[in-house]
Amino acid sequence: MENIFFEIGLMIILATVGAYLAKLLKQPMIPGYIIAGIIIGPLMQLITNSSTILTLSEIGIAFLLFIVGLEIDFKKLANVAKVATLGATIQIFTLFNLGFLLATYLGFRSIESIYFGLILTFSSTAVVLKILSDKCELDTLHGRIVLGFLLIEDIFVVLALSILNTINDFSVIILLYALFKGLGAIFIGLLIGKYVFPGIFKYAARTTELLFLASISVLFLFAILFHHLGFSVVIGSFVAGIILGNLPYHVEIMSRAESLKGFFSTLFFVSLGLELSLTSVNNIVIPLIIGLIFVTLIKPIITMTLCSFFGYSRRPSFMSAISLTQTSEFSLIIVSQGLLLGHVSQDFFSMTVVLMMFTIISTSYVIKYDYKLFGLIGNKIKFFENVAAKRLENVPEKYKPDVIICGYNRIGYSILKSLKNKKILIVDYNPEVIRGLMSKKNVKCLYGDIGDIAFISKLPFEHAKLLISTDPVEKDNKLLLKEVEKHNKKIIKLVTANQIHEALVLYDYGADYVIMPHLLGGHHVSLMLDKFYNLPKIFKTEKKSHIKELQHRLNNI
């Protein structure tokens, strides 16, 4: 017991040092955690007990995925449902079959080829959601697409584990029984979450401590249940998180569980470095390199092609694709199970660990610089644009809007309600949103990306009195402000920013007002817009006071 305590303490201390160095060098923290694990494991051999390492890794994954599950809101996935279900399913079968064929070509046995295909197919829910959450991009269009893909992948993980558990004594009846157990447990859990837990947690919510204990109890309850059904405790923890995440009290539960998130995510990433086996690296070089090429190049091309096929422009398609360029934490669970069943070798397990480690590190950089990457290659991937999606519009040729709203799915809904009697044009790059708006009467809308200069240069700015952008991307808004200035110098320009320094830059670019959702909120904007004909006077006053407040906040950070 003392050894485990000291080993966890050592992991946290070294991870803290790694995080400090990463912060000083302005690098993502995840590589720092993994390097810390490599130092205290394979290099210095301070922690070498494989059973302890696997236990700590599984505990870290279980708690991390529980917290990830809490953050998943199914309601937010409604407008990406088609690509998230059908698109993700096509992607999974395509990637698995290509991975299986690739492994067979490399000389793997059939059973190992199945595992190799699964490793290359699934992406990391925990890693992607952590990075997107840190960047405040979970609620963006590509964030929702990615979340939808990951949810479908996690369902297929349960199916894959069911199949692999029965593969030695394979029969259709055993397979169907395993699938029935897994899906049945999830279904029962959802029913309990809908009809039983609301009453229990309504009482528990009276005390924050009791609410926290009840949440952790549900985690262990489902972990034990899934373990006895022959599944990993990690899957049970994830299901528990999803169920609690859709309760009315999920915000309170998340606030209490937030302190666990940093601890267990650190534990997981450090344990990943601990699992690296340096002695067997030479035996896995070729499949490792090919696996890296597949995950970081082939996989995003397939994902982007599918997103484009479902009508998404190249930017959200690109952002979604590069966010999924890593292997999943479930790969460790799948291959660990394969190791116990005798399906794969120790070298195969080491290859899985190294592949996951490299792809997670590369993902942390790719997502950090996603907009810069798109800026570099965006114009070179125009062939991904879906031609049919460009025809998503119901705007008459000579339509002269009073108001142009760029981005409906954020605070655009509240703004639209406040401008009922105005001629409005809505611009959005989510084809599902545009299709929904086109079904409504008197709502004129246009599919397009305001980050594309060729598109925004054709918007009817000349006669508009008001331009509103709910897109928080600074680069997009700067481009929009520069372009609209060429067509209409009198138009009132409202844009959105998440950070104070970004808001001040946008004011320098000519914005009349910068909406900052966490300071202002859509409700306040809608109240200001009630006095439509006094907008110049209102925003002149608001602009001065807002700049003063932002500068004050910036000076006191």
Coordinates of N, CA and C in Angstrom, one line a residue, residues 227-442:
H227 N -18.1 -4.9 -15.1 CA -17.0 -5.8 -14.9 C -17.6 -7.2 -14.7
H228 N -18.7 -7.4 -14.0 CA -19.3 -8.7 -13.8 C -20.0 -9.2 -15.1
L229 N -20.3 -8.3 -16.0 CA -20.8 -8.7 -17.3 C -19.7 -9.1 -18.3
G230 N -18.5 -8.9 -17.9 CA -17.4 -9.3 -18.7 C -16.7 -8.2 -19.5
F231 N -17.0 -7.0 -19.2 CA -16.5 -5.8 -19.8 C -15.5 -5.1 -18.9
S232 N -14.8 -4.1 -19.5 CA -13.9 -3.3 -18.7 C -14.6 -2.3 -17.8
V233 N -14.0 -2.1 -16.6 CA -14.6 -1.1 -15.7 C -14.6 0.3 -16.4
V234 N -13.7 0.5 -17.3 CA -13.6 1.8 -18.0 C -14.9 2.1 -18.8
I235 N -15.5 1.1 -19.4 CA -16.7 1.3 -20.2 C -17.8 1.6 -19.2
G236 N -17.9 0.9 -18.1 CA -18.9 1.2 -17.1 C -18.8 2.6 -16.5
S237 N -17.6 3.1 -16.3 CA -17.4 4.5 -15.8 C -17.8 5.5 -16.8
F238 N -17.5 5.2 -18.1 CA -17.9 6.2 -19.2 C -19.5 6.2 -19.3
V239 N -20.1 5.1 -19.3 CA -21.6 5.0 -19.3 C -22.2 5.8 -18.1
A240 N -21.6 5.6 -17.0 CA -22.1 6.3 -15.8 C -22.0 7.8 -15.9
G241 N -20.9 8.3 -16.5 CA -20.7 9.7 -16.8 C -21.7 10.2 -17.7
I242 N -22.0 9.5 -18.8 CA -23.0 9.9 -19.8 C -24.4 10.0 -19.2
I243 N -24.7 9.0 -18.4 CA -26.1 9.0 -17.7 C -26.2 10.2 -16.8
L244 N -25.2 10.5 -15.9 CA -25.3 11.6 -15.0 C -25.2 12.9 -15.7
G245 N -24.5 12.9 -16.9 CA -24.3 14.2 -17.6 C -25.6 14.7 -18.2
N246 N -26.6 13.8 -18.3 CA -27.9 14.3 -18.9 C -28.9 14.4 -17.8
L247 N -28.5 14.5 -16.5 CA -29.4 14.8 -15.5 C -29.5 16.4 -15.3
P248 N -30.6 16.8 -14.7 CA -30.7 18.3 -14.5 C -29.6 18.9 -13.6
Y249 N -28.9 18.0 -12.8 CA -27.9 18.4 -11.9 C -26.5 18.2 -12.4
H250 N -26.4 18.0 -13.7 CA -25.0 17.7 -14.2 C -24.0 18.8 -14.1
V251 N -24.5 20.1 -14.1 CA -23.6 21.2 -13.9 C -23.0 21.2 -12.5
E252 N -23.8 20.9 -11.5 CA -23.3 20.9 -10.1 C -22.4 19.7 -9.9
I253 N -22.7 18.5 -10.6 CA -21.9 17.4 -10.5 C -20.5 17.6 -11.1
M254 N -20.6 18.3 -12.3 CA -19.3 18.6 -13.0 C -18.4 19.5 -12.2
S255 N -19.0 20.5 -11.5 CA -18.3 21.4 -10.7 C -17.6 20.7 -9.5
R256 N -18.2 19.7 -9.0 CA -17.6 19.0 -7.9 C -16.5 18.0 -8.4
A257 N -16.8 17.4 -9.6 CA -15.9 16.5 -10.2 C -14.7 17.1 -10.9
E258 N -14.8 18.4 -11.1 CA -13.7 19.1 -11.9 C -12.4 18.9 -11.3
S259 N -12.3 18.9 -9.9 CA -11.0 18.8 -9.3 C -10.4 17.4 -9.5
L260 N -11.2 16.4 -9.8 CA -10.7 15.1 -10.1 C -10.1 15.0 -11.5
K261 N -10.6 15.9 -12.4 CA -10.3 15.8 -13.8 C -8.8 16.0 -14.0
G262 N -8.2 17.0 -13.4 CA -6.8 17.2 -13.6 C -5.9 16.1 -13.0
F263 N -6.3 15.6 -11.9 CA -5.5 14.6 -11.2 C -5.5 13.3 -12.0
F264 N -6.7 12.8 -12.4 CA -6.7 11.5 -13.1 C -6.3 11.6 -14.6
S265 N -6.5 12.8 -15.2 CA -5.9 12.9 -16.6 C -4.4 12.9 -16.5
T266 N -3.8 13.5 -15.5 CA -2.4 13.5 -15.3 C -1.9 12.0 -15.1
L267 N -2.6 11.3 -14.2 CA -2.3 9.9 -13.9 C -2.3 9.1 -15.1
F268 N -3.3 9.3 -16.0 CA -3.4 8.5 -17.2 C -2.2 8.8 -18.2
F269 N -1.9 10.0 -18.4 CA -0.9 10.4 -19.4 C 0.5 9.9 -18.9
V270 N 0.7 10.1 -17.6 CA 2.0 9.6 -17.0 C 2.1 8.1 -17.1
S271 N 1.1 7.4 -16.8 CA 1.1 5.9 -16.9 C 1.3 5.4 -18.3
L272 N 0.9 6.2 -19.3 CA 1.1 5.9 -20.7 C 2.6 5.9 -21.0
G273 N 3.4 6.8 -20.5 CA 4.8 6.8 -20.6 C 5.5 5.7 -19.9
L274 N 4.9 5.3 -18.7 CA 5.4 4.2 -17.9 C 5.3 2.9 -18.7
E275 N 4.3 2.7 -19.5 CA 4.1 1.5 -20.2 C 5.0 1.3 -21.4
L276 N 5.8 2.3 -21.8 CA 6.7 2.1 -22.9 C 7.8 1.1 -22.6
S277 N 8.0 0.1 -23.5 CA 9.0 -0.9 -23.3 C 10.1 -0.6 -24.4
L278 N 11.2 -0.1 -23.9 CA 12.3 0.3 -24.8 C 13.0 -0.9 -25.4
T279 N 12.9 -2.1 -24.8 CA 13.7 -3.3 -25.2 C 13.1 -3.9 -26.5
S280 N 11.8 -3.6 -26.8 CA 11.1 -4.3 -27.9 C 10.8 -3.3 -29.0
V281 N 11.3 -2.1 -29.0 CA 11.0 -1.0 -30.0 C 11.5 -1.5 -31.4
N282 N 12.7 -2.1 -31.4 CA 13.3 -2.5 -32.7 C 12.4 -3.5 -33.5
N283 N 11.6 -4.3 -32.8 CA 10.8 -5.3 -33.4 C 9.5 -4.7 -34.0
I284 N 9.2 -3.4 -33.7 CA 7.9 -2.9 -34.1 C 8.0 -1.6 -34.9
V285 N 9.2 -1.3 -35.4 CA 9.5 -0.1 -36.1 C 8.6 0.1 -37.4
I286 N 8.6 -1.0 -38.2 CA 7.9 -0.8 -39.5 C 6.4 -0.7 -39.3
P287 N 5.8 -1.6 -38.6 CA 4.3 -1.4 -38.4 C 4.0 -0.2 -37.6
L288 N 4.9 0.3 -36.8 CA 4.7 1.5 -36.0 C 4.7 2.7 -37.0
I289 N 5.6 2.8 -37.9 CA 5.7 3.9 -38.8 C 4.5 3.9 -39.8
I290 N 4.1 2.7 -40.2 CA 3.0 2.6 -41.1 C 1.7 3.0 -40.4
G291 N 1.6 2.6 -39.1 CA 0.4 2.9 -38.3 C 0.4 4.5 -38.1
L292 N 1.5 5.1 -37.9 CA 1.5 6.6 -37.7 C 1.1 7.3 -39.0
I293 N 1.6 6.8 -40.1 CA 1.2 7.4 -41.4 C -0.3 7.2 -41.6
F294 N -0.8 6.1 -41.3 CA -2.3 5.8 -41.5 C -3.1 6.7 -40.6
V295 N -2.8 6.8 -39.3 CA -3.6 7.6 -38.4 C -3.5 9.1 -38.6
T296 N -2.3 9.6 -39.0 CA -2.1 11.0 -39.1 C -2.4 11.6 -40.5
L297 N -2.4 10.7 -41.5 CA -2.6 11.1 -42.9 C -3.9 10.5 -43.5
I298 N -3.9 9.2 -43.6 CA -5.0 8.5 -44.3 C -6.3 8.7 -43.5
K299 N -6.3 8.6 -42.2 CA -7.5 8.7 -41.4 C -8.2 10.1 -41.6
P300 N -7.4 11.2 -41.4 CA -8.1 12.5 -41.6 C -8.6 12.7 -43.0
I301 N -7.9 12.2 -44.0 CA -8.4 12.3 -45.4 C -9.8 11.6 -45.6
I302 N -9.9 10.4 -45.0 CA -11.2 9.7 -45.1 C -12.3 10.5 -44.3
T303 N -11.9 11.0 -43.1 CA -12.9 11.7 -42.3 C -13.3 13.0 -43.0
M304 N -12.4 13.7 -43.5 CA -12.7 15.0 -44.2 C -13.6 14.7 -45.4
T305 N -13.3 13.6 -46.1 CA -14.1 13.3 -47.3 C -15.5 13.0 -46.9
L306 N -15.7 12.3 -45.8 CA -17.1 12.0 -45.3 C -17.8 13.2 -44.9
C307 N -17.1 14.1 -44.2 CA -17.8 15.4 -43.7 C -18.2 16.2 -44.9
S308 N -17.3 16.3 -45.9 CA -17.6 17.0 -47.1 C -18.8 16.4 -47.8
F309 N -18.9 15.1 -47.9 CA -20.0 14.4 -48.5 C -21.3 14.7 -47.9
F310 N -21.3 14.9 -46.5 CA -22.5 15.3 -45.8 C -22.8 16.8 -45.8
G311 N -22.1 17.5 -46.6 CA -22.4 18.9 -46.9 C -21.7 19.9 -46.1
Y312 N -20.6 19.6 -45.4 CA -19.9 20.6 -44.6 C -18.7 21.2 -45.4
S313 N -18.5 22.5 -45.2 CA -17.5 23.1 -46.0 C -16.1 22.6 -45.5
R314 N -15.1 23.1 -46.2 CA -13.8 22.5 -45.9 C -13.2 22.8 -44.6
R315 N -13.6 24.0 -44.0 CA -13.0 24.3 -42.7 C -13.5 23.4 -41.6
P316 N -14.8 23.3 -41.3 CA -15.2 22.4 -40.2 C -14.9 20.9 -40.5
S317 N -14.8 20.6 -41.8 CA -14.4 19.2 -42.2 C -12.9 19.0 -41.8
F318 N -12.1 20.0 -42.1 CA -10.7 19.9 -41.8 C -10.4 19.9 -40.3
M319 N -11.1 20.8 -39.6 CA -11.0 20.8 -38.1 C -11.4 19.5 -37.5
S320 N -12.5 18.9 -37.9 CA -13.0 17.7 -37.4 C -12.0 16.6 -37.7
A321 N -11.5 16.5 -38.9 CA -10.6 15.4 -39.3 C -9.3 15.4 -38.5
I322 N -8.7 16.6 -38.4 CA -7.4 16.6 -37.7 C -7.5 16.4 -36.2
S323 N -8.7 16.6 -35.6 CA -9.0 16.4 -34.2 C -9.0 14.9 -33.9
L324 N -9.2 14.1 -34.9 CA -9.3 12.6 -34.7 C -8.1 11.8 -35.1
T325 N -6.9 12.5 -35.2 CA -5.7 11.9 -35.6 C -4.9 11.3 -34.5
Q326 N -5.5 10.4 -33.7 CA -4.8 9.7 -32.6 C -5.5 8.4 -32.4
T327 N -4.8 7.5 -31.7 CA -5.5 6.2 -31.3 C -6.2 6.4 -29.9
S328 N -7.1 5.5 -29.6 CA -7.9 5.7 -28.4 C -7.3 5.1 -27.2
E329 N -7.7 5.6 -26.0 CA -7.3 5.0 -24.8 C -7.9 3.6 -24.6
F330 N -9.0 3.4 -25.4 CA -9.6 2.1 -25.4 C -8.7 1.0 -26.1
S331 N -7.8 1.5 -26.9 CA -6.8 0.6 -27.6 C -6.1 -0.2 -26.5
L332 N -5.7 0.5 -25.4 CA -5.0 -0.1 -24.4 C -5.8 -1.2 -23.7
I333 N -7.1 -0.9 -23.5 CA -8.0 -1.9 -22.9 C -8.2 -3.1 -23.9
I334 N -8.4 -2.8 -25.2 CA -8.6 -3.9 -26.2 C -7.4 -4.8 -26.3
V335 N -6.2 -4.1 -26.4 CA -5.0 -4.9 -26.6 C -4.6 -5.6 -25.3
S336 N -4.8 -5.0 -24.1 CA -4.5 -5.7 -22.8 C -5.4 -6.9 -22.7
Q337 N -6.6 -6.8 -23.1 CA -7.5 -8.0 -23.1 C -7.0 -9.1 -24.1
G338 N -6.5 -8.6 -25.3 CA -5.9 -9.5 -26.3 C -4.7 -10.2 -25.8
L339 N -3.9 -9.5 -25.0 CA -2.7 -10.1 -24.4 C -3.0 -11.2 -23.4
L340 N -4.1 -10.9 -22.6 CA -4.5 -11.9 -21.6 C -5.1 -13.2 -22.3
L341 N -5.8 -12.9 -23.4 CA -6.4 -14.0 -24.2 C -5.4 -14.8 -25.1
G342 N -4.2 -14.2 -25.2 CA -3.2 -14.9 -26.0 C -3.4 -14.5 -27.5
H343 N -4.1 -13.5 -27.8 CA -4.3 -13.1 -29.2 C -3.2 -12.3 -29.8
V344 N -2.5 -11.5 -28.9 CA -1.4 -10.7 -29.4 C -0.2 -10.9 -28.5
S345 N 1.0 -10.4 -29.0 CA 2.2 -10.6 -28.3 C 2.5 -9.4 -27.4
Q346 N 3.6 -9.5 -26.6 CA 4.0 -8.3 -25.8 C 4.5 -7.2 -26.7
D347 N 5.2 -7.6 -27.8 CA 5.7 -6.6 -28.8 C 4.5 -5.8 -29.4
F348 N 3.4 -6.5 -29.7 CA 2.2 -5.9 -30.2 C 1.7 -4.9 -29.2
F349 N 1.6 -5.2 -28.0 CA 1.2 -4.3 -26.9 C 2.1 -3.1 -26.9
S350 N 3.4 -3.3 -26.9 CA 4.4 -2.2 -26.9 C 4.1 -1.2 -28.1
M351 N 3.9 -1.8 -29.3 CA 3.6 -1.0 -30.4 C 2.4 -0.1 -30.2
T352 N 1.3 -0.7 -29.6 CA 0.1 0.0 -29.3 C 0.4 1.2 -28.4
V353 N 1.2 1.0 -27.4 CA 1.5 2.1 -26.4 C 2.3 3.2 -27.1
V354 N 3.3 2.8 -27.9 CA 4.1 3.8 -28.6 C 3.3 4.6 -29.6
L355 N 2.5 3.9 -30.4 CA 1.6 4.5 -31.4 C 0.7 5.5 -30.7
M356 N 0.1 5.1 -29.6 CA -0.8 6.0 -28.9 C -0.1 7.2 -28.3
M357 N 1.1 7.0 -27.8 CA 1.9 8.0 -27.2 C 2.3 9.1 -28.3
F358 N 2.8 8.6 -29.4 CA 3.2 9.6 -30.5 C 2.0 10.3 -31.0
T359 N 0.8 9.6 -31.3 CA -0.3 10.3 -31.9 C -1.0 11.2 -30.9
I360 N -1.0 11.0 -29.6 CA -1.5 11.9 -28.6 C -0.7 13.2 -28.6
I361 N 0.6 13.0 -28.6 CA 1.5 14.1 -28.6 C 1.3 15.0 -29.8
S362 N 1.3 14.3 -31.0 CA 1.1 15.1 -32.2 C -0.3 15.8 -32.3
T363 N -1.3 15.1 -31.7 CA -2.6 15.7 -31.7 C -2.7 17.0 -30.9
S364 N -2.0 17.0 -29.7 CA -2.0 18.1 -28.9 C -1.4 19.4 -29.6
Y365 N -0.5 19.1 -30.5 CA 0.1 20.3 -31.3 C -0.8 20.6 -32.4
V366 N -1.3 19.6 -33.1 CA -2.2 19.8 -34.3 C -3.4 20.6 -33.9
I367 N -4.1 20.3 -32.8 CA -5.3 21.0 -32.4 C -5.0 22.4 -31.8
K368 N -3.8 22.5 -31.2 CA -3.4 23.8 -30.7 C -3.2 24.8 -31.8
Y369 N -2.7 24.3 -32.9 CA -2.4 25.2 -34.1 C -3.4 24.9 -35.3
D370 N -4.6 24.5 -35.0 CA -5.5 24.0 -36.0 C -5.9 25.2 -37.0
Y371 N -6.2 26.4 -36.5 CA -6.5 27.4 -37.4 C -5.3 27.9 -38.2
K372 N -4.1 27.9 -37.7 CA -3.0 28.2 -38.4 C -2.7 27.2 -39.5
L373 N -2.9 25.9 -39.2 CA -2.7 24.9 -40.2 C -3.7 25.0 -41.4
F374 N -5.0 25.4 -41.0 CA -6.0 25.6 -42.0 C -5.6 26.8 -42.9
G375 N -5.1 27.8 -42.3 CA -4.7 29.0 -43.0 C -3.6 28.7 -44.0
L376 N -2.7 27.7 -43.7 CA -1.6 27.3 -44.6 C -2.1 26.5 -45.8
I377 N -3.0 25.6 -45.5 CA -3.4 24.6 -46.6 C -4.9 24.7 -47.0
G378 N -5.6 25.7 -46.4 CA -7.1 25.8 -46.7 C -7.4 26.0 -48.2
N379 N -6.6 26.8 -48.9 CA -6.8 27.1 -50.3 C -6.4 25.9 -51.2
K380 N -5.6 25.0 -50.6 CA -5.2 23.9 -51.4 C -6.1 22.7 -51.3
I381 N -7.1 22.8 -50.5 CA -8.1 21.6 -50.4 C -9.5 22.0 -50.7
K382 N -9.6 23.0 -51.7 CA -10.9 23.4 -52.1 C -11.8 22.3 -52.7
F383 N -11.1 21.3 -53.2 CA -11.8 20.2 -53.9 C -12.7 19.4 -52.9
F384 N -12.5 19.6 -51.6 CA -13.3 19.0 -50.6 C -14.7 19.6 -50.4
E385 N -14.8 20.8 -51.0 CA -16.1 21.5 -50.9 C -17.2 20.7 -51.5
N386 N -18.3 20.6 -50.9 CA -19.5 19.9 -51.4 C -20.3 20.8 -52.3
V387 N -20.4 20.5 -53.6 CA -21.1 21.4 -54.5 C -22.6 21.5 -54.2
A388 N -23.2 20.4 -53.8 CA -24.7 20.5 -53.4 C -24.9 21.4 -52.3
A389 N -24.0 21.4 -51.3 CA -24.2 22.3 -50.1 C -24.2 23.7 -50.5
K390 N -23.4 24.1 -51.5 CA -23.4 25.5 -51.9 C -24.7 26.0 -52.4
R391 N -25.6 25.1 -52.8 CA -26.9 25.5 -53.3 C -27.9 25.6 -52.2
L392 N -27.5 25.5 -51.0 CA -28.4 25.6 -49.8 C -28.6 27.1 -49.6
E393 N -29.6 27.6 -50.2 CA -30.0 29.0 -50.0 C -31.4 29.2 -50.5
N394 N -32.0 30.2 -49.9 CA -33.4 30.6 -50.4 C -33.5 32.1 -50.5
V395 N -32.4 32.7 -51.0 CA -32.3 34.2 -51.1 C -32.6 34.7 -52.5
P396 N -33.6 35.5 -52.7 CA -33.8 36.0 -54.1 C -32.6 36.8 -54.6
E397 N -32.5 36.9 -55.8 CA -31.3 37.5 -56.4 C -31.1 39.0 -56.0
K398 N -32.2 39.8 -55.9 CA -32.1 41.2 -55.5 C -32.6 41.4 -54.1
Y399 N -32.4 40.5 -53.2 CA -32.8 40.6 -51.8 C -31.9 41.6 -51.1
K400 N -32.5 42.6 -50.4 CA -31.7 43.6 -49.8 C -32.0 43.6 -48.3
P401 N -31.2 42.8 -47.5 CA -31.5 42.7 -46.1 C -31.1 43.9 -45.3
D402 N -31.9 44.1 -44.2 CA -31.5 45.2 -43.2 C -30.4 44.7 -42.3
V403 N -30.5 43.4 -42.0 CA -29.6 42.8 -41.0 C -29.0 41.5 -41.6
I404 N -27.6 41.4 -41.5 CA -27.0 40.1 -41.9 C -26.4 39.5 -40.6
I405 N -26.8 38.2 -40.3 CA -26.3 37.5 -39.1 C -25.5 36.4 -39.6
C406 N -24.2 36.4 -39.2 CA -23.3 35.4 -39.6 C -23.1 34.4 -38.4
G407 N -23.7 33.2 -38.5 CA -23.7 32.3 -37.4 C -25.0 32.3 -36.6
Y408 N -25.8 31.3 -36.9 CA -27.1 31.3 -36.2 C -27.1 30.4 -35.0
N409 N -26.3 29.4 -34.9 CA -26.5 28.4 -33.9 C -25.9 28.8 -32.5
R410 N -25.3 30.0 -32.4 CA -24.8 30.4 -31.1 C -25.8 31.3 -30.4
I411 N -25.6 32.6 -30.4 CA -26.6 33.5 -29.9 C -27.5 34.1 -30.9
G412 N -27.3 33.6 -32.2 CA -28.1 34.1 -33.3 C -29.6 33.9 -33.1
Y413 N -29.9 32.8 -32.4 CA -31.3 32.5 -32.2 C -32.0 33.6 -31.4
S414 N -31.3 34.0 -30.3 CA -31.9 35.1 -29.5 C -32.0 36.4 -30.2
I415 N -31.0 36.7 -31.0 CA -30.9 37.9 -31.8 C -32.1 37.9 -32.8
L416 N -32.3 36.8 -33.5 CA -33.3 36.7 -34.5 C -34.7 37.0 -33.9
K417 N -34.9 36.5 -32.7 CA -36.2 36.8 -32.1 C -36.5 38.3 -31.8
S418 N -35.4 39.0 -31.6 CA -35.5 40.4 -31.3 C -35.7 41.3 -32.5
L419 N -35.5 40.7 -33.7 CA -35.5 41.5 -35.0 C -36.6 40.9 -35.9
K420 N -37.8 40.6 -35.3 CA -38.8 40.0 -36.0 C -39.3 40.7 -37.3
N421 N -39.3 42.1 -37.2 CA -39.9 42.9 -38.3 C -38.9 43.4 -39.3
K422 N -37.7 42.9 -39.2 CA -36.6 43.3 -40.1 C -36.3 42.3 -41.2
K423 N -35.8 42.8 -42.3 CA -35.4 41.9 -43.4 C -34.0 41.3 -43.0
I424 N -34.0 40.0 -42.8 CA -32.8 39.4 -42.2 C -32.2 38.4 -43.2
L425 N -30.9 38.3 -43.3 CA -30.2 37.3 -44.0 C -29.3 36.5 -43.0
I426 N -29.5 35.2 -42.9 CA -28.7 34.4 -42.0 C -27.7 33.6 -42.8
V427 N -26.4 33.7 -42.4 CA -25.3 33.0 -43.0 C -24.8 32.0 -42.0
D428 N -24.6 30.7 -42.4 CA -24.1 29.7 -41.5 C -23.4 28.7 -42.3
Y429 N -22.4 28.0 -41.7 CA -21.6 27.0 -42.5 C -22.0 25.6 -42.0
N430 N -23.1 25.5 -41.2 CA -23.6 24.2 -40.9 C -24.8 23.9 -41.8
P431 N -24.6 22.9 -42.7 CA -25.7 22.6 -43.6 C -27.0 22.2 -43.0
E432 N -26.9 21.5 -41.8 CA -28.1 21.1 -41.1 C -28.9 22.3 -40.5
V433 N -28.2 23.3 -40.1 CA -28.8 24.5 -39.6 C -29.6 25.2 -40.7
I434 N -28.9 25.3 -41.9 CA -29.5 26.0 -43.0 C -30.7 25.2 -43.5
R435 N -30.6 23.9 -43.6 CA -31.8 23.1 -44.0 C -33.0 23.3 -43.1
G436 N -32.7 23.4 -41.8 CA -33.7 23.6 -40.8 C -34.4 25.0 -40.9
L437 N -33.5 26.0 -41.2 CA -34.0 27.4 -41.4 C -34.8 27.5 -42.7
M438 N -34.4 26.8 -43.7 CA -35.1 26.9 -45.0 C -36.5 26.3 -44.9
S439 N -36.8 25.5 -43.9 CA -38.1 24.9 -43.8 C -39.1 25.9 -43.1
K440 N -38.6 27.0 -42.6 CA -39.4 28.0 -41.9 C -39.7 29.1 -42.9
K441 N -40.9 29.7 -42.8 CA -41.3 30.8 -43.6 C -40.6 32.1 -43.3
N442 N -40.4 32.9 -44.3 CA -39.8 34.3 -44.1 C -38.4 34.3 -43.5

